[in-house]
mmCIF file of N, CA and C in Angstrom:
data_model
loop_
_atom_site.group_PDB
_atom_site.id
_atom_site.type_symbol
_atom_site.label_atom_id
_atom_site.label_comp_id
_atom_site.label_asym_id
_atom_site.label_seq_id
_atom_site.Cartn_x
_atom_site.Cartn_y
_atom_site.Cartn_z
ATOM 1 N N UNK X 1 -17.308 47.570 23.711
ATOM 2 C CA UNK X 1 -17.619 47.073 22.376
ATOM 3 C C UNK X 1 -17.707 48.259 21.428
ATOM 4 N N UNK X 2 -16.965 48.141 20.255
ATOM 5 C CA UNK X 2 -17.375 49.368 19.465
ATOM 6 C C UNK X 2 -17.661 48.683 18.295
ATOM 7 N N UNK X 3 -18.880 49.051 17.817
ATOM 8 C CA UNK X 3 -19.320 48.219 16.857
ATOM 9 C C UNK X 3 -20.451 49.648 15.920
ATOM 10 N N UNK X 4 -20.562 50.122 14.461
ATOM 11 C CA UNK X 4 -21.183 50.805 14.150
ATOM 12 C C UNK X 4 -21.592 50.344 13.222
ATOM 13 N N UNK X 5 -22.887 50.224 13.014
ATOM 14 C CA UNK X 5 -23.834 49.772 12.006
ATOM 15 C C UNK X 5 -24.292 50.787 11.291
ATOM 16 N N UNK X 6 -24.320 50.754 9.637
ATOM 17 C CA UNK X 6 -25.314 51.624 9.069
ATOM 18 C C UNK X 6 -25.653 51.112 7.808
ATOM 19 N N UNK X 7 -26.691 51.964 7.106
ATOM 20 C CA UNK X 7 -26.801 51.593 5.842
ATOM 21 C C UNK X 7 -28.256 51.182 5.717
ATOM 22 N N UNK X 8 -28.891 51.269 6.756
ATOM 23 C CA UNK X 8 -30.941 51.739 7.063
ATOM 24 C C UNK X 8 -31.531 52.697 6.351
ATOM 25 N N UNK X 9 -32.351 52.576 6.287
ATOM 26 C CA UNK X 9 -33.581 53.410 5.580
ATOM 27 C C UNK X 9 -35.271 53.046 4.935
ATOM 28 N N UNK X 10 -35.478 53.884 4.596
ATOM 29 C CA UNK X 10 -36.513 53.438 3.948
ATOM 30 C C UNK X 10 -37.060 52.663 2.658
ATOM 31 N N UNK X 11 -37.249 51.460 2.572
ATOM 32 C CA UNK X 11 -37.600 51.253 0.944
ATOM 33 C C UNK X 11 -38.662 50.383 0.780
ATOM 34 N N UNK X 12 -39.299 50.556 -0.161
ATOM 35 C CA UNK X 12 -40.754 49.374 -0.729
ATOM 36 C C UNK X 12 -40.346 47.964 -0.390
ATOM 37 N N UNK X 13 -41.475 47.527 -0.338
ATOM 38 C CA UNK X 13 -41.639 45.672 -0.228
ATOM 39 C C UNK X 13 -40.579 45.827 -1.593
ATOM 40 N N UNK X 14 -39.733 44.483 -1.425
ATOM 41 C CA UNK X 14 -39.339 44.116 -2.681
ATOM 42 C C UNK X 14 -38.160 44.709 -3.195
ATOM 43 N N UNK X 15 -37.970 45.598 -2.264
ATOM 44 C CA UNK X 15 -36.663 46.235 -2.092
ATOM 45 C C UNK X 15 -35.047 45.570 -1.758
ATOM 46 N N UNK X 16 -34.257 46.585 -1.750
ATOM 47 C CA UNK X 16 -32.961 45.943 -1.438
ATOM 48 C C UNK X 16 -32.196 46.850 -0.271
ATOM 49 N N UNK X 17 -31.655 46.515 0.434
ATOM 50 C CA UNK X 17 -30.488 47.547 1.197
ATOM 51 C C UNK X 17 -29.539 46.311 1.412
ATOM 52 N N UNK X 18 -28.183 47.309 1.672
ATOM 53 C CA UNK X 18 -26.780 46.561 2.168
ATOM 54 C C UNK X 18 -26.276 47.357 3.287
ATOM 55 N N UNK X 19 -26.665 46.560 4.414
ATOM 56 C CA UNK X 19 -25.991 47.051 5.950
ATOM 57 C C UNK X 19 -24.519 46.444 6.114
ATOM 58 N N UNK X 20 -23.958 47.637 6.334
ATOM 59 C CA UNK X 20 -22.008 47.607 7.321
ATOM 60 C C UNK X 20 -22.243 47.682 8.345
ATOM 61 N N UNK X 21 -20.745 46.960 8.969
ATOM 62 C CA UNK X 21 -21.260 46.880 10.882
ATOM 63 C C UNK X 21 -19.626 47.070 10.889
ATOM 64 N N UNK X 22 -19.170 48.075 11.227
ATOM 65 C CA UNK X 22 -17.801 48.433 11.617
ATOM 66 C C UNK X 22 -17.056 48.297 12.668
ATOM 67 N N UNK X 23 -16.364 47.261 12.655
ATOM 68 C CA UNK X 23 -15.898 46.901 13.914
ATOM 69 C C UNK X 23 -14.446 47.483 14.878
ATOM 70 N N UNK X 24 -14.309 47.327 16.028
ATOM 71 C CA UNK X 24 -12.883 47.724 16.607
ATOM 72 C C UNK X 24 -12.121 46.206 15.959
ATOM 73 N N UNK X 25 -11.008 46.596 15.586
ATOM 74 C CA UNK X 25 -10.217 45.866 15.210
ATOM 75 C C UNK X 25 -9.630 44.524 15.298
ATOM 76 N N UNK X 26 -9.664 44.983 17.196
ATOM 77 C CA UNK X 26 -8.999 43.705 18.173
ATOM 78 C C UNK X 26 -9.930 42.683 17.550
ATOM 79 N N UNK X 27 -9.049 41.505 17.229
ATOM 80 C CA UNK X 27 -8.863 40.345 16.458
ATOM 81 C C UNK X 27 -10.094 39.869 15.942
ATOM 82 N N UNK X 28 -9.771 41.007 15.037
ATOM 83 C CA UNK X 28 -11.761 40.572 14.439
ATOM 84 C C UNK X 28 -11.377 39.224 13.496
ATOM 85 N N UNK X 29 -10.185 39.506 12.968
ATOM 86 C CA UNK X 29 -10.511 37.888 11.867
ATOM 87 C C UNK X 29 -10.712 36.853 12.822
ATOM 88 N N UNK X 30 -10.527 36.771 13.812
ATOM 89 C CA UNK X 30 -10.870 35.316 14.800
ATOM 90 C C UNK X 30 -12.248 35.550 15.573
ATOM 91 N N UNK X 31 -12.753 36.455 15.209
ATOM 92 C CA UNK X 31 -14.103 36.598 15.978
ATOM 93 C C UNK X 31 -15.554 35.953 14.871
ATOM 94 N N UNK X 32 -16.592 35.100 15.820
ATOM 95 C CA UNK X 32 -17.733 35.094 15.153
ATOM 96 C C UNK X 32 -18.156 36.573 15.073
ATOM 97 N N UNK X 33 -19.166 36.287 13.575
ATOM 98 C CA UNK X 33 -20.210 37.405 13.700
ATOM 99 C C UNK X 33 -21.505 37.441 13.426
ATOM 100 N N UNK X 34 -22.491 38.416 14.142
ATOM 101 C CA UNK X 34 -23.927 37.945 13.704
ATOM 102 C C UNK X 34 -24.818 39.275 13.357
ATOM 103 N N UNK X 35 -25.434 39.162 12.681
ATOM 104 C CA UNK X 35 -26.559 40.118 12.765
ATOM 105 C C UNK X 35 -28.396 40.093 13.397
ATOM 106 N N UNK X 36 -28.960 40.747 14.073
ATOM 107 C CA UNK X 36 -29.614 40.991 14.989
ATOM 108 C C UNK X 36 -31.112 41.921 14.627
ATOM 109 N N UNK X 37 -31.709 41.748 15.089
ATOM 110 C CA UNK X 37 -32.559 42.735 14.391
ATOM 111 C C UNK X 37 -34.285 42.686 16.125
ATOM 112 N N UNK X 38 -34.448 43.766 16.165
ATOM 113 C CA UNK X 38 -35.264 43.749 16.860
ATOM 114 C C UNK X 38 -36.759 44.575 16.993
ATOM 115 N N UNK X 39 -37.611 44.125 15.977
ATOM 116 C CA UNK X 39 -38.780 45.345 15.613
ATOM 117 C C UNK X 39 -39.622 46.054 17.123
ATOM 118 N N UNK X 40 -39.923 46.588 17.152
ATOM 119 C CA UNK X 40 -40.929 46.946 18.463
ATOM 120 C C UNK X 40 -41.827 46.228 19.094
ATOM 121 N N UNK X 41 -41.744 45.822 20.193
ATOM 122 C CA UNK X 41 -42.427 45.389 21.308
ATOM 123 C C UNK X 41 -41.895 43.860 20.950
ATOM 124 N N UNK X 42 -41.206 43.515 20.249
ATOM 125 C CA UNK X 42 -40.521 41.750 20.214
ATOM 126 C C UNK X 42 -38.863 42.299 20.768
ATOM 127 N N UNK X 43 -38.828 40.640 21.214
ATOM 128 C CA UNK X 43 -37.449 40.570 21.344
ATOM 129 C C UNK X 43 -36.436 40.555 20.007
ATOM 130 N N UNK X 44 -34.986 41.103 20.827
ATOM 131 C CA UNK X 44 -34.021 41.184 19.667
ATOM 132 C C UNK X 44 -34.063 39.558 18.663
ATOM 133 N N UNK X 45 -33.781 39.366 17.460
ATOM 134 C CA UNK X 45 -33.504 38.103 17.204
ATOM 135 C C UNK X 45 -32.486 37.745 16.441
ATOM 136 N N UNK X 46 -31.808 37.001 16.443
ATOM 137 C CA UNK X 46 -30.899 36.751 15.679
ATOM 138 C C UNK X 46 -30.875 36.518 13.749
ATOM 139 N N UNK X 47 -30.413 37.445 13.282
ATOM 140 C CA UNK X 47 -30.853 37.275 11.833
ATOM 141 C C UNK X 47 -30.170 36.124 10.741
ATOM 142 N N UNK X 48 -28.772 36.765 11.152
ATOM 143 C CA UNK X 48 -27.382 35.921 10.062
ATOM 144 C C UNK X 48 -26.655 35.760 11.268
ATOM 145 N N UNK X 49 -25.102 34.528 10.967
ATOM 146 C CA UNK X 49 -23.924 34.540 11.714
ATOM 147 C C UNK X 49 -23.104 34.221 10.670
ATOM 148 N N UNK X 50 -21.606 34.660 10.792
ATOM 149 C CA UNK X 50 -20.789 33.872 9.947
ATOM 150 C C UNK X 50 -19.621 33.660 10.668
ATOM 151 N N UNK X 51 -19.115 32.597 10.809
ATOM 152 C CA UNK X 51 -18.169 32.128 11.687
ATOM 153 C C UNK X 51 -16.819 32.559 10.792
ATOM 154 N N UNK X 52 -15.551 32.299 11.675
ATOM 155 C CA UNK X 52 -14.113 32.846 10.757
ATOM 156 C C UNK X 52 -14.011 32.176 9.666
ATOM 157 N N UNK X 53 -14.557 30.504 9.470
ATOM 158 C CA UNK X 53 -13.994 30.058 8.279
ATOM 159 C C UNK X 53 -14.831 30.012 7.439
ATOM 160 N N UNK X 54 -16.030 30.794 7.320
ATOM 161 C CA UNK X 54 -16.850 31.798 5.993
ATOM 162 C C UNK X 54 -18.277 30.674 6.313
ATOM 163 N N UNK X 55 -18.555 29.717 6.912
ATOM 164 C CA UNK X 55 -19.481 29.119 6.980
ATOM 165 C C UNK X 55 -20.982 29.967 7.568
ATOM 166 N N UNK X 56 -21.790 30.151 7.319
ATOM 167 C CA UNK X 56 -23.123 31.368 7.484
ATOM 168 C C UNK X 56 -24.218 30.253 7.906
ATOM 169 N N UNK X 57 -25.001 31.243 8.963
ATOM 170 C CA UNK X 57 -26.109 30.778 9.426
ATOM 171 C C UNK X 57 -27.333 31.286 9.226
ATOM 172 N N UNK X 58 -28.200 31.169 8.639
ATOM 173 C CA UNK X 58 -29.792 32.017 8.702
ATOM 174 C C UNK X 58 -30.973 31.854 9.811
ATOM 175 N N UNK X 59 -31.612 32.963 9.657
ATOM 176 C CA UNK X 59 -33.315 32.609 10.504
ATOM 177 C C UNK X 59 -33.907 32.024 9.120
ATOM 178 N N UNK X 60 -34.782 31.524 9.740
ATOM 179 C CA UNK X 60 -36.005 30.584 8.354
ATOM 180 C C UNK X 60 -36.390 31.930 7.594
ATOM 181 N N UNK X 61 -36.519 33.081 8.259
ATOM 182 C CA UNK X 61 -37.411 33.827 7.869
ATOM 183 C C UNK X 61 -36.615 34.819 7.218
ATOM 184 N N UNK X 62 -35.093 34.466 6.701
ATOM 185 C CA UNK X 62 -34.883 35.295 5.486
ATOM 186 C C UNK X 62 -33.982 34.972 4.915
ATOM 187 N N UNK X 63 -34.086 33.310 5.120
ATOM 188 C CA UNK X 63 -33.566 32.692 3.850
ATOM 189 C C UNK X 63 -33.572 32.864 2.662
ATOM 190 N N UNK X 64 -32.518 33.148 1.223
ATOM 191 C CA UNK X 64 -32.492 32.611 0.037
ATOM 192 C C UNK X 64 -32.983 34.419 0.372
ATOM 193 N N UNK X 65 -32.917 35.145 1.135
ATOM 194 C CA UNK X 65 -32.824 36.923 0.935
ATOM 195 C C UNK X 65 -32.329 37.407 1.269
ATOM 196 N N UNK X 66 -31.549 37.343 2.136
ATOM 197 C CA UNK X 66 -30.807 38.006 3.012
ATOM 198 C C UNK X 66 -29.073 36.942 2.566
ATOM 199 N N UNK X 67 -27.613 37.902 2.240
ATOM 200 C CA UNK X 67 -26.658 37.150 2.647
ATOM 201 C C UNK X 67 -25.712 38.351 3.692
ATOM 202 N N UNK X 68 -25.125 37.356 4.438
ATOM 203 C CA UNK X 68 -24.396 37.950 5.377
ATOM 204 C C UNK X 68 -22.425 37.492 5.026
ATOM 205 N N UNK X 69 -22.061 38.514 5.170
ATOM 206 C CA UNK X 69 -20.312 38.157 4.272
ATOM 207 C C UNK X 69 -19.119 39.199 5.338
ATOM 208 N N UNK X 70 -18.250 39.045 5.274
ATOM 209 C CA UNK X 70 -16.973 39.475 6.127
ATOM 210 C C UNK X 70 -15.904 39.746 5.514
ATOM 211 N N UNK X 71 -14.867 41.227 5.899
ATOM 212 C CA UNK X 71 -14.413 41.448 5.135
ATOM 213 C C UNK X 71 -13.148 41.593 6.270
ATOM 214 N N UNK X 72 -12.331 40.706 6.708
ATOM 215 C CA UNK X 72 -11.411 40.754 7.335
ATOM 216 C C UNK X 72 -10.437 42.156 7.386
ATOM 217 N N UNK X 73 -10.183 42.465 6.216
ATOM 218 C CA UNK X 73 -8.842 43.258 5.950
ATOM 219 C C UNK X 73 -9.882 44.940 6.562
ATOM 220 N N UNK X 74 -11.558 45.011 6.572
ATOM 221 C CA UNK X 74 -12.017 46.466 6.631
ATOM 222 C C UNK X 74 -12.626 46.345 8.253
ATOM 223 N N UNK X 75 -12.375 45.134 8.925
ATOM 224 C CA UNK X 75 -12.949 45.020 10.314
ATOM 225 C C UNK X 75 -14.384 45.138 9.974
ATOM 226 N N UNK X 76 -15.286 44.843 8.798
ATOM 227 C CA UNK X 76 -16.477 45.032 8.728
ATOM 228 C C UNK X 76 -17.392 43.648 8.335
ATOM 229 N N UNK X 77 -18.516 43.625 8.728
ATOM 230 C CA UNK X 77 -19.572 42.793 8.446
ATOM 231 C C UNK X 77 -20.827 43.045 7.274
ATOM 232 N N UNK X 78 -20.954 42.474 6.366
ATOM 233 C CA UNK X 78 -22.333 43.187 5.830
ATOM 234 C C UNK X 78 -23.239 41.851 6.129
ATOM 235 N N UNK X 79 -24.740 43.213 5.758
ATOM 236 C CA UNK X 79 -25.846 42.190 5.019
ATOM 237 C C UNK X 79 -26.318 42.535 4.140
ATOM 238 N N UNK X 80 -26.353 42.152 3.248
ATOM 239 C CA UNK X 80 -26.949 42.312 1.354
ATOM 240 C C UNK X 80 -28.739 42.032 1.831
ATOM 241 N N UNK X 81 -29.575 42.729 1.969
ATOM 242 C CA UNK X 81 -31.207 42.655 1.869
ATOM 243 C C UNK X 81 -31.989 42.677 0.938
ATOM 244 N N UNK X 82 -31.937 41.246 0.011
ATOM 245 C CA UNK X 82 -33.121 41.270 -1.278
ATOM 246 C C UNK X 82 -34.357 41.189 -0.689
ATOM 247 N N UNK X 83 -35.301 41.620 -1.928
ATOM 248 C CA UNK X 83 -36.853 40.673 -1.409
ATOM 249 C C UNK X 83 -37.329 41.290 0.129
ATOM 250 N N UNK X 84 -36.977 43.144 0.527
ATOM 251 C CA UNK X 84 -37.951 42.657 1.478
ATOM 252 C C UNK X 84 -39.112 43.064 2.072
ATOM 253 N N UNK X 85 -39.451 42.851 2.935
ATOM 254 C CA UNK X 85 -40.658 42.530 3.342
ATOM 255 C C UNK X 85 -40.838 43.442 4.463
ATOM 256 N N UNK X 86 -42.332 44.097 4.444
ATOM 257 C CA UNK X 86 -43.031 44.678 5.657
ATOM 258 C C UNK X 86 -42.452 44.056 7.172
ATOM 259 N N UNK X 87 -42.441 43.312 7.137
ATOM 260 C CA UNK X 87 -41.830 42.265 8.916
ATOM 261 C C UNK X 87 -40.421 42.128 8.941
ATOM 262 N N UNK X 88 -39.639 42.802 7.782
ATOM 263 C CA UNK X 88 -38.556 43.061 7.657
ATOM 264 C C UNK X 88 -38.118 43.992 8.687
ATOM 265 N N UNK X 89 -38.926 44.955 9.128
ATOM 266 C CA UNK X 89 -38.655 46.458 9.075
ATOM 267 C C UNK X 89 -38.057 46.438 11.166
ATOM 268 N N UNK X 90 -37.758 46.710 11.611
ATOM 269 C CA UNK X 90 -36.281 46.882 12.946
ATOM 270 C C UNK X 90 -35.311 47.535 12.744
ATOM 271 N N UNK X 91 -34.958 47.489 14.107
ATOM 272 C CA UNK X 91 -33.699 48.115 13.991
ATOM 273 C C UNK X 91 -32.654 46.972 13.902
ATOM 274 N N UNK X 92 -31.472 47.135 13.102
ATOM 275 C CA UNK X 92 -30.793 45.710 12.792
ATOM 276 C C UNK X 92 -29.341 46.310 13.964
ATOM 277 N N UNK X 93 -29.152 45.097 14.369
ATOM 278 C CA UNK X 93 -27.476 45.754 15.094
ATOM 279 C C UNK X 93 -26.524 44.266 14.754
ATOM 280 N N UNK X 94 -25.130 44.359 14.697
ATOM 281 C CA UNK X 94 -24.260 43.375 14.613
ATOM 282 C C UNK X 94 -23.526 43.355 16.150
ATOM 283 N N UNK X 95 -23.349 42.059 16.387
ATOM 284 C CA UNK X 95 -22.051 42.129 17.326
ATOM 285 C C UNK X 95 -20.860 40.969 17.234
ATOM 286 N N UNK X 96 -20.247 40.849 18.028
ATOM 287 C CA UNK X 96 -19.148 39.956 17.665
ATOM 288 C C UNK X 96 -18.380 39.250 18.870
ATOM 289 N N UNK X 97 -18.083 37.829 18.474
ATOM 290 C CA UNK X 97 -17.478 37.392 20.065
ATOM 291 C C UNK X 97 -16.689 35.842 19.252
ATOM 292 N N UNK X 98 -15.914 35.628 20.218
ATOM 293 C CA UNK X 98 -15.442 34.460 19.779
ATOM 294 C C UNK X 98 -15.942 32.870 20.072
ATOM 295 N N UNK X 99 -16.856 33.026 20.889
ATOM 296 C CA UNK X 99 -17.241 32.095 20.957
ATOM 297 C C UNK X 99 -18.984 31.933 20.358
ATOM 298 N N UNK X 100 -19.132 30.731 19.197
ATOM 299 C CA UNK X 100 -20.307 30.631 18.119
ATOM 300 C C UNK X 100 -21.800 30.897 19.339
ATOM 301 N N UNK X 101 -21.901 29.828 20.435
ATOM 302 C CA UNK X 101 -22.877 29.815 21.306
ATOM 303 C C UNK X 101 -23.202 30.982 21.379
ATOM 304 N N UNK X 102 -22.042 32.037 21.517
ATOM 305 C CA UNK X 102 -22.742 33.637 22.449
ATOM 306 C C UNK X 102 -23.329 34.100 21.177
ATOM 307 N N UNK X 103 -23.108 34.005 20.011
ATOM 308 C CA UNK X 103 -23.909 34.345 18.574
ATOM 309 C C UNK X 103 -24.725 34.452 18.531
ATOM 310 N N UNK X 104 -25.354 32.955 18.732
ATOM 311 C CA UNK X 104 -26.312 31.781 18.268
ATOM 312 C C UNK X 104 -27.220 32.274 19.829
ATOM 313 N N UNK X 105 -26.756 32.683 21.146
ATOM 314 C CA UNK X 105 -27.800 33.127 21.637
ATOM 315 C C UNK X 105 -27.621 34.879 22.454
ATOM 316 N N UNK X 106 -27.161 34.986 21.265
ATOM 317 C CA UNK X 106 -27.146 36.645 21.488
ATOM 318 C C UNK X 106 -26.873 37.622 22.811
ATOM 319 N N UNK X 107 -26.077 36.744 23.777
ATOM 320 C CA UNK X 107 -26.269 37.114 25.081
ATOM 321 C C UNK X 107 -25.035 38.050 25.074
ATOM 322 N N UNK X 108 -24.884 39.481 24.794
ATOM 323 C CA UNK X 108 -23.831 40.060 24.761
ATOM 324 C C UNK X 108 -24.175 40.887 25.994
ATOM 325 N N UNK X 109 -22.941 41.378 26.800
ATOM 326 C CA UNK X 109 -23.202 42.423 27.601
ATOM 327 C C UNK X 109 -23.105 43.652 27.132
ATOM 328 N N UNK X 110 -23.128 44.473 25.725
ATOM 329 C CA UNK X 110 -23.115 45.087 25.594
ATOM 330 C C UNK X 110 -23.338 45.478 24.016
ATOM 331 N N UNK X 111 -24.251 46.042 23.332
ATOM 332 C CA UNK X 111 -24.325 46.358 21.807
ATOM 333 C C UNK X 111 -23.921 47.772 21.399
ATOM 334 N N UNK X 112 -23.561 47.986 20.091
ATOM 335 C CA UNK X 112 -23.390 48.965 19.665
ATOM 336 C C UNK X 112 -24.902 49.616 19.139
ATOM 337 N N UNK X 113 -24.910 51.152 18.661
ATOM 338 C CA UNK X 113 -25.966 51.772 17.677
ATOM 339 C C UNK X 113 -25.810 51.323 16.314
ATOM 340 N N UNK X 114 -27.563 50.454 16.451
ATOM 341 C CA UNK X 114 -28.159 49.730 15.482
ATOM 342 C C UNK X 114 -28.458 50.726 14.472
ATOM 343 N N UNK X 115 -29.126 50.355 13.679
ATOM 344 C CA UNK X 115 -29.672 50.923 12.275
ATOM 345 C C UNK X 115 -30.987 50.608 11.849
ATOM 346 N N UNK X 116 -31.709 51.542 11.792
ATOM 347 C CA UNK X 116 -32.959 51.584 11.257
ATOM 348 C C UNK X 116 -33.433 50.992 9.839
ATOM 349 N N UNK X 117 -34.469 50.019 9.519
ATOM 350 C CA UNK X 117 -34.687 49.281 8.492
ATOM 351 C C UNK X 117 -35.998 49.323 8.541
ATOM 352 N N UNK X 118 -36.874 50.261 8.046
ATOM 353 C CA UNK X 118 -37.874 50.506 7.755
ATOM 354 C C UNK X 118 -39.006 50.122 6.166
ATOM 355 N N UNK X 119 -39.565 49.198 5.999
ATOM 356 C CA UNK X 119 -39.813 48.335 4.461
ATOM 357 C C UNK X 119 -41.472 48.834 4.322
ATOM 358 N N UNK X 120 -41.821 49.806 3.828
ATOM 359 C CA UNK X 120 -43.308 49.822 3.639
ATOM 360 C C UNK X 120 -43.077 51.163 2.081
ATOM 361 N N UNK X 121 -44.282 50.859 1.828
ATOM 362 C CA UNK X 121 -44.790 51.512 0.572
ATOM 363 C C UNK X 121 -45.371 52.827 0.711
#
C-alpha cells in the first residue's frame, strides 16, 4: 500500500486544516476512500468515506465540519477541517480499497504514515 498523508499540525479550537492522502496510482479512480483517525489509547475510527461516484460518508462526530473530496486526475484524497475541536486531535491516516464494506470497517492489512492533528490552545 503506498498511501502518504500530510497536512497536520497544530491549531486552536476553532481552527481549520486541509489533509492530502497521496495515493499509488493503480486504479485509484475505481477505488473507495476513507479517512481514519486514531487518538491515543482508542481505537482507529473511521472519520469520512467517499465512494467513486462522489457520494460521502461521515462519523456523527464531525458532521457539517469536516468535508472529505477526491481528486482523480492527482491520485489524492483530502479533508477540509472546520470548527475544530480538542477531541479532534489524532493521528489521521487514509486508505483505499475497492470494496465500500472494507472502508466502512477499516479492516486493511496494511496502512500508510498518518499525520499528526493536534487542536489545543
Amino acid at each position: 500500500v503506498q498511501l502518504q498523508a500530510s497536512g497536520g499540525g497544530l491549531v486552536p479550537p476553532g481552527g481549520s486544516l486541509r489533509l492530502s492522502c497521496l495515493a499509488s496510482a493503480n486504479r485509484f479512480s475505481i477505488m473507495q476512500l476513507g479517512w481514519y483517525r486514531q487518538a491515543p489509547g482508542k481505537e482507529r475510527e473511521l472519520v469520512a468515506a467517499i465512494i467513486t461516484a462522489g457520494s460521502t460518508q461521515y462519523a456523527d462526530s464531525v458532521k457539517g465540519r469536516f468535508t472529505i473530496a477526491r481528486n482523480n486526475a492527482e491520485n489524492t484524497v483530502y479533508l477540509q477541517m472546520n470548527s475544530l475541536k480538542p477531541e479532534d486531535t489524532a493521528v489521521y491516516y487514509c486508505n483505499k480499497g475497492p470494496r465500500w464494506i472494507t472502508i466502512l470497517s477499516g479492516n486493511f492489512d496494511s496502512w500508510g504514515q498518518g499525520t499528526q492533528v493536534t487542536v489545543s490552545s
